[in-house]
Amino acid sequence: MKQFKSIPYVLCLSFAVLTALQAQAQSSTAGETGPYQVARTFHVGGEGGWDYLTVDAENKLLYVPRSTHTMVLDARTGKTVADIPGQKRNHGVALVPSAGRGFITDGADASVTVFDLKSYAVLGKVKTAEDADGVIYDPASGKVLVVCGDAGVMVPISPDLDPATGKADAAVELGGKPEFLAADGKGKAYINLVDKNQVAVVDTRAMKVLNKWPTAPGGSPVGMAMDVKGRRLFVGCRRPPKLIVMDADSGKVLADLPIGAGVDATKFGGDAFASCGDGTLTVVRETAPGEFKVLQTVKTPRGARTMGIDPAAHTLYLPTAELEPPAPGQSRPRPKAGTFMIVVVSRTGE
């Protein structure tokens, strides 16, 4: 994902907003009434854009990339705990507590910044490939997995490598432009190929592509989350705007549900969620085995298109800012200086 530009945000809205609004209007179960509500907003401020937000649920921390630096916030108050410098255009953060390290992707630098989880000190950088973007830790392989959009590869990194001398493992060619990924913890990773309308299935022990599954009737897949126990993938698509529910063993599409325009992330925590730049958070629930419905559409501020989740607390954290209307010739809205915020959505009851 690019910060505010993976696929031009305003173009996505203009292409998809009418379809999304019509689809949501037709869903009798979607609406503001429901168990999830905006509980509070942390007004953080500071400079820089934003992309993926990572939640450290155990330590109640939020890791928030801000273009050239990564903020660490207290998840209970929104107060700044630390600020990790030295990036050029960052995107995501993966945490590996067993190694005591965190890893920040830097698309402009084609690298990953390695930092200490206790002191937040930068330990060094590891070269990856062009447009280092989505990142997760895969316990089955014991590797940090980095997808690099423009390079079309996934790069594995040993979390305990020496950042001064160590190198990433050989890149896995994906045959398309990856956006985000999820792992099942048993040796498979699932990666959106946004330009191919496919999900690539990778064996993370052998580090090879096993299969590619179409996301139709969804296209331009960007968000990826997984119900590991239920073996479901939740793929957020932009063209048309849909949440695709896919069987993680066969690739069969089990459901396609309407969502808002400009989706950038999906998450799972009992229910599935799709956060969209048009200011909607779609909540999807499995009501019977293999049957899914839109439970609720939560209104959020415009631009809140990514999120992190604390599944045990049933709480989501969505970064955004107040947005200026795009000037002539601009492809996306410009955030107002100093207005960056974290919107907190919680489950309040059934």
Coordinates of C-alpha atoms in Angstrom, one line a residue:
M1 CA 0.0 0.0 0.0
K2 CA 1.2 3.5 -0.8
Q3 CA 0.5 6.2 1.7
F4 CA -2.7 7.7 0.2
K5 CA -1.8 6.6 -3.3
S6 CA -1.7 2.8 -3.9
I7 CA -4.5 3.2 -6.4
P8 CA -5.4 6.9 -6.6
Y9 CA -7.8 7.5 -3.8
V10 CA -10.2 10.0 -5.5
L11 CA -10.3 7.9 -8.7
C12 CA -11.3 4.9 -6.6
L13 CA -14.1 6.9 -5.0
S14 CA -15.4 8.4 -8.3
F15 CA -15.3 4.9 -9.9
A16 CA -17.0 3.0 -7.0
V17 CA -18.9 5.3 -4.7
L18 CA -22.3 5.1 -6.5
T19 CA -22.2 1.3 -6.7
A20 CA -21.1 1.0 -3.0
L21 CA -23.8 3.4 -1.8
Q22 CA -26.5 1.6 -3.8
A23 CA -25.4 -1.8 -2.5
Q24 CA -25.3 -0.6 1.1
A25 CA -28.8 0.9 0.7
Q26 CA -30.1 -2.5 -0.4
S27 CA -28.7 -4.3 2.6
S28 CA -31.5 -4.4 5.2
T29 CA -29.1 -5.3 8.0
A30 CA -26.5 -2.6 7.4
G31 CA -26.8 0.7 9.4
E32 CA -25.6 2.8 12.3
T33 CA -27.6 0.7 14.7
G34 CA -25.5 -2.3 15.9
P35 CA -22.9 -3.5 18.4
Y36 CA -20.0 -1.5 17.1
Q37 CA -19.7 2.3 17.7
V38 CA -17.0 5.0 17.6
A39 CA -16.0 5.1 21.2
R40 CA -13.5 7.9 21.2
T41 CA -10.9 9.7 19.1
F42 CA -7.3 10.3 19.9
H43 CA -6.1 13.7 18.5
V44 CA -2.5 12.9 17.9
G45 CA -1.2 15.5 15.4
G46 CA 2.3 15.5 14.2
E47 CA 3.8 15.4 10.7
G48 CA 3.5 12.7 8.0
G49 CA 1.0 10.5 6.2
W50 CA -0.1 7.1 7.4
D51 CA -0.7 3.6 6.2
Y52 CA -1.0 0.3 8.1
L53 CA -1.5 0.5 11.9
T54 CA -0.2 -2.4 14.0
V55 CA -1.7 -3.2 17.5
D56 CA 0.4 -4.8 20.2
A57 CA -2.5 -6.0 22.3
E58 CA -0.5 -7.5 25.1
N59 CA 1.4 -4.2 25.8
K60 CA -1.5 -1.9 24.8
L61 CA 0.6 -0.1 22.1
L62 CA -0.2 1.1 18.6
Y63 CA 2.6 1.3 16.0
V64 CA 1.7 4.0 13.4
P65 CA 4.0 4.7 10.4
R66 CA 4.0 8.4 9.5
S67 CA 6.0 8.5 6.3
T68 CA 9.5 9.3 7.7
H69 CA 9.0 8.2 11.3
T70 CA 7.0 5.6 13.2
M71 CA 5.0 6.7 16.2
V72 CA 4.4 4.3 19.2
L73 CA 1.2 5.3 21.0
D74 CA -0.5 4.2 24.2
A75 CA -3.6 2.3 23.0
R76 CA -5.5 3.5 26.1
T77 CA -4.8 7.2 25.8
G78 CA -3.3 7.9 22.4
K79 CA -0.3 9.5 24.1
T80 CA 3.1 9.1 22.4
V81 CA 5.3 6.5 24.0
A82 CA 8.2 6.7 21.4
D83 CA 9.0 7.9 17.9
I84 CA 11.2 5.8 15.7
P85 CA 13.0 8.0 13.1
G86 CA 14.9 7.3 9.9
Q87 CA 12.4 6.1 7.2
K88 CA 11.7 7.7 3.8
R89 CA 8.2 6.4 3.0
N90 CA 7.1 3.8 5.5
H91 CA 4.1 1.5 5.3
G92 CA 3.8 -1.2 7.9
V93 CA 5.2 -2.7 11.1
A94 CA 5.6 -6.4 12.1
L95 CA 6.4 -7.3 15.7
V96 CA 8.4 -10.4 16.7
P97 CA 8.4 -10.5 20.6
S98 CA 10.4 -13.7 20.7
A99 CA 13.3 -11.9 19.0
G100 CA 12.6 -8.6 20.9
R101 CA 12.5 -6.8 17.6
G102 CA 10.2 -4.9 15.3
F103 CA 10.4 -4.4 11.5
I104 CA 9.2 -1.3 9.5
T105 CA 8.9 -1.5 5.8
D106 CA 10.2 1.5 3.8
G107 CA 9.0 1.6 0.2
A108 CA 11.1 4.5 -1.0
D109 CA 14.3 3.0 0.5
A110 CA 13.5 -0.7 -0.6
S111 CA 14.4 -1.7 2.9
V112 CA 13.2 -2.7 6.4
T113 CA 14.1 -0.8 9.5
V114 CA 14.9 -3.1 12.4
F115 CA 14.3 -1.7 15.9
D116 CA 14.4 -2.9 19.6
L117 CA 11.0 -3.5 21.1
K118 CA 12.1 -2.3 24.6
S119 CA 14.2 0.7 23.8
Y120 CA 12.8 1.5 20.4
A121 CA 16.4 2.1 19.2
V122 CA 17.1 1.5 15.5
L123 CA 19.3 -1.5 15.1
G124 CA 19.9 -1.2 11.4
K125 CA 18.3 -1.7 8.0
V126 CA 17.9 -4.8 5.8
K127 CA 17.6 -4.4 2.0
T128 CA 14.5 -5.9 0.4
A129 CA 13.2 -4.9 -3.0
E130 CA 11.5 -1.9 -4.6
D131 CA 8.3 -0.7 -2.9
A132 CA 8.6 -2.7 0.3
D133 CA 5.0 -2.5 1.7
G134 CA 2.9 -5.1 3.6
V135 CA 4.7 -7.0 6.3
I136 CA 3.8 -9.8 8.8
Y137 CA 5.5 -12.4 10.9
D138 CA 4.9 -16.0 10.0
P139 CA 5.5 -18.4 12.9
A140 CA 5.5 -21.5 10.7
S141 CA 8.6 -20.5 8.8
G142 CA 10.0 -18.2 11.6
K143 CA 10.4 -15.4 9.0
V144 CA 9.3 -11.9 8.7
L145 CA 7.5 -11.7 5.3
V146 CA 7.7 -8.5 3.3
V147 CA 5.7 -8.0 0.0
C148 CA 7.2 -5.5 -2.4
G149 CA 4.6 -4.1 -4.8
D150 CA 6.6 -2.7 -7.7
A151 CA 9.1 -5.6 -7.6
G152 CA 6.4 -8.2 -7.6
V153 CA 8.0 -10.3 -4.9
M154 CA 7.8 -11.5 -1.3
V155 CA 11.0 -11.2 0.7
P156 CA 11.6 -13.4 3.8
I157 CA 13.8 -12.1 6.6
S158 CA 15.1 -14.0 9.6
P159 CA 14.2 -11.9 12.7
D160 CA 17.4 -12.6 14.5
L161 CA 19.8 -11.6 11.7
D162 CA 22.6 -9.2 12.3
P163 CA 21.3 -5.9 10.8
A164 CA 24.8 -4.7 10.2
T165 CA 25.9 -7.7 8.1
G166 CA 22.9 -9.9 7.6
K167 CA 20.9 -10.2 4.4
A168 CA 17.3 -11.1 3.5
D169 CA 16.6 -14.5 2.1
A170 CA 16.0 -15.0 -1.6
A171 CA 12.9 -13.2 -3.0
V172 CA 9.9 -15.3 -4.0
E173 CA 8.6 -14.2 -7.4
L174 CA 4.8 -13.7 -7.3
G175 CA 3.9 -12.9 -10.9
G176 CA 1.9 -9.8 -9.9
K177 CA 1.8 -6.7 -7.7
P178 CA 1.3 -7.7 -4.1
E179 CA -0.6 -5.5 -1.6
F180 CA -1.1 -7.2 1.7
L181 CA -0.9 -10.7 3.1
A182 CA -2.0 -13.1 5.9
A183 CA -0.5 -16.4 7.2
D184 CA -2.2 -19.4 8.7
G185 CA 0.6 -20.3 11.0
K186 CA 0.8 -23.8 9.4
G187 CA 3.0 -23.0 6.5
K188 CA 0.9 -21.0 4.0
A189 CA 0.7 -17.3 3.3
Y190 CA -2.0 -15.7 1.2
I191 CA -1.1 -12.6 -0.8
N192 CA -3.3 -10.2 -2.8
L193 CA -2.1 -9.5 -6.3
V194 CA -3.9 -6.3 -7.0
D195 CA -3.1 -6.1 -10.7
K196 CA -4.1 -9.7 -11.4
N197 CA -7.3 -9.9 -9.3
Q198 CA -5.9 -13.0 -7.6
V199 CA -4.8 -14.4 -4.3
A200 CA -1.4 -16.1 -4.4
V201 CA -0.9 -19.0 -2.1
V202 CA 2.7 -19.4 -0.9
D203 CA 4.3 -22.4 0.9
T204 CA 6.3 -20.5 3.5
R205 CA 8.6 -23.4 4.3
A206 CA 9.6 -24.2 0.7
M207 CA 9.1 -20.5 -0.2
K208 CA 7.3 -21.2 -3.5
V209 CA 4.0 -20.2 -5.0
L210 CA 1.5 -23.1 -4.8
N211 CA -1.6 -21.6 -6.4
K212 CA -3.3 -18.5 -7.6
W213 CA -7.0 -18.1 -6.9
P214 CA -9.3 -15.5 -8.7
T215 CA -11.1 -13.0 -6.5
A216 CA -14.0 -12.5 -8.9
P217 CA -16.6 -11.0 -8.6
G218 CA -14.3 -8.7 -6.7
G219 CA -11.4 -6.9 -8.4
S220 CA -8.3 -4.9 -7.3
P221 CA -7.9 -6.8 -4.1
V222 CA -6.0 -4.9 -1.4
G223 CA -7.2 -5.8 2.1
M224 CA -6.4 -9.3 3.4
A225 CA -7.3 -10.9 6.8
M226 CA -7.8 -14.5 7.9
D227 CA -9.9 -16.4 10.3
V228 CA -7.3 -19.0 11.0
K229 CA -9.5 -21.3 13.0
G230 CA -12.4 -21.2 10.5
R231 CA -10.1 -21.3 7.5
R232 CA -11.6 -18.2 5.9
L233 CA -9.9 -15.4 4.0
F234 CA -11.4 -11.9 3.9
V235 CA -10.3 -10.0 0.8
G236 CA -11.2 -6.3 0.5
C237 CA -11.6 -5.3 -3.2
R238 CA -12.0 -1.9 -4.8
R239 CA -13.3 -2.6 -8.3
P240 CA -16.1 -3.3 -7.7
P241 CA -16.2 -2.6 -3.9
K242 CA -16.7 -5.9 -2.3
L243 CA -15.6 -8.0 0.7
I244 CA -14.8 -11.4 -0.7
V245 CA -15.0 -14.4 1.7
M246 CA -12.8 -17.2 0.4
D247 CA -12.2 -20.7 1.6
A248 CA -8.5 -20.9 2.6
D249 CA -8.1 -24.5 1.5
S250 CA -9.8 -24.5 -1.9
G251 CA -10.0 -20.9 -3.0
K252 CA -13.7 -21.1 -3.4
V253 CA -15.5 -17.8 -3.0
L254 CA -18.1 -18.3 -0.3
A255 CA -19.6 -14.9 -0.3
D256 CA -19.3 -11.4 -1.8
L257 CA -20.6 -8.6 0.2
P258 CA -21.1 -4.8 -0.5
I259 CA -18.6 -2.4 1.2
G260 CA -17.7 1.2 0.8
A261 CA -15.5 2.9 -1.7
G262 CA -11.7 3.1 -1.3
V263 CA -11.1 0.0 1.0
D264 CA -7.6 -0.4 2.1
A265 CA -7.7 -2.9 5.0
T266 CA -9.6 -5.9 6.3
K267 CA -9.4 -7.5 9.8
F268 CA -10.9 -10.4 11.6
G269 CA -11.8 -10.6 15.3
G270 CA -14.9 -12.8 15.6
D271 CA -16.5 -10.6 13.0
A272 CA -14.8 -9.4 9.8
F273 CA -14.2 -5.7 9.1
A274 CA -13.5 -3.6 6.0
S275 CA -12.3 0.0 6.4
C276 CA -13.0 2.3 3.5
G277 CA -11.8 5.8 2.6
D278 CA -15.3 7.0 2.0
G279 CA -15.9 7.0 5.8
T280 CA -17.5 3.6 6.3
L281 CA -16.5 0.6 8.3
T282 CA -18.4 -2.5 7.2
V283 CA -18.9 -5.3 9.7
V284 CA -19.6 -8.8 8.4
R285 CA -20.7 -11.8 10.4
E286 CA -20.9 -15.5 9.7
T287 CA -24.5 -16.3 10.7
A288 CA -24.4 -20.0 9.8
P289 CA -21.7 -22.2 8.4
G290 CA -20.7 -20.7 5.1
E291 CA -23.3 -18.0 5.3
F292 CA -22.3 -14.3 5.8
K293 CA -24.2 -11.0 6.1
V294 CA -23.4 -7.4 6.5
L295 CA -24.2 -6.9 10.2
Q296 CA -23.5 -3.1 10.4
T297 CA -22.0 -0.2 8.6
V298 CA -20.3 2.2 11.1
K299 CA -19.8 5.8 10.0
T300 CA -16.2 6.9 10.4
P301 CA -14.3 10.1 9.3
R302 CA -13.4 10.3 5.7
G303 CA -10.0 8.9 5.0
A304 CA -10.1 6.2 7.7
R305 CA -9.2 3.5 5.2
T306 CA -6.7 1.3 7.3
M307 CA -6.9 -0.1 10.8
G308 CA -5.5 -2.3 13.4
I309 CA -7.4 -4.6 15.8
D310 CA -7.3 -5.9 19.3
P311 CA -9.5 -9.0 18.8
A312 CA -9.8 -9.9 22.5
A313 CA -11.0 -6.4 23.4
H314 CA -13.2 -6.2 20.2
T315 CA -11.6 -2.8 19.5
L316 CA -10.4 -1.3 16.2
Y317 CA -8.1 1.6 15.7
L318 CA -8.4 3.6 12.4
P319 CA -5.9 6.4 11.5
T320 CA -7.0 9.4 9.5
A321 CA -6.9 13.2 9.5
E322 CA -9.1 16.1 8.5
L323 CA -8.9 16.3 4.7
E324 CA -8.9 19.3 2.4
P325 CA -10.7 19.0 -0.9
P326 CA -8.3 18.0 -3.7
A327 CA -7.0 21.0 -5.7
P328 CA -7.2 21.0 -9.5
G329 CA -4.8 18.4 -10.8
Q330 CA -4.5 16.5 -7.5
S331 CA -5.5 12.8 -7.5
R332 CA -6.2 12.6 -3.7
P333 CA -7.2 14.9 -0.9
R334 CA -4.6 16.6 1.2
P335 CA -4.6 16.1 5.0
K336 CA -4.8 19.3 7.1
A337 CA -1.6 20.0 9.0
G338 CA -1.7 18.8 12.6
T339 CA -5.1 17.0 12.4
F340 CA -3.9 13.4 12.4
M341 CA -6.1 11.2 14.7
I342 CA -6.9 7.7 15.7
V343 CA -10.6 6.8 15.7
V344 CA -11.4 4.0 18.2
V345 CA -14.3 1.7 17.4
S346 CA -15.5 -0.7 20.1
R347 CA -18.1 -3.4 20.5
T348 CA -20.5 -2.1 23.1
G349 CA -23.0 -5.0 23.2
E350 CA -25.3 -7.1 21.2

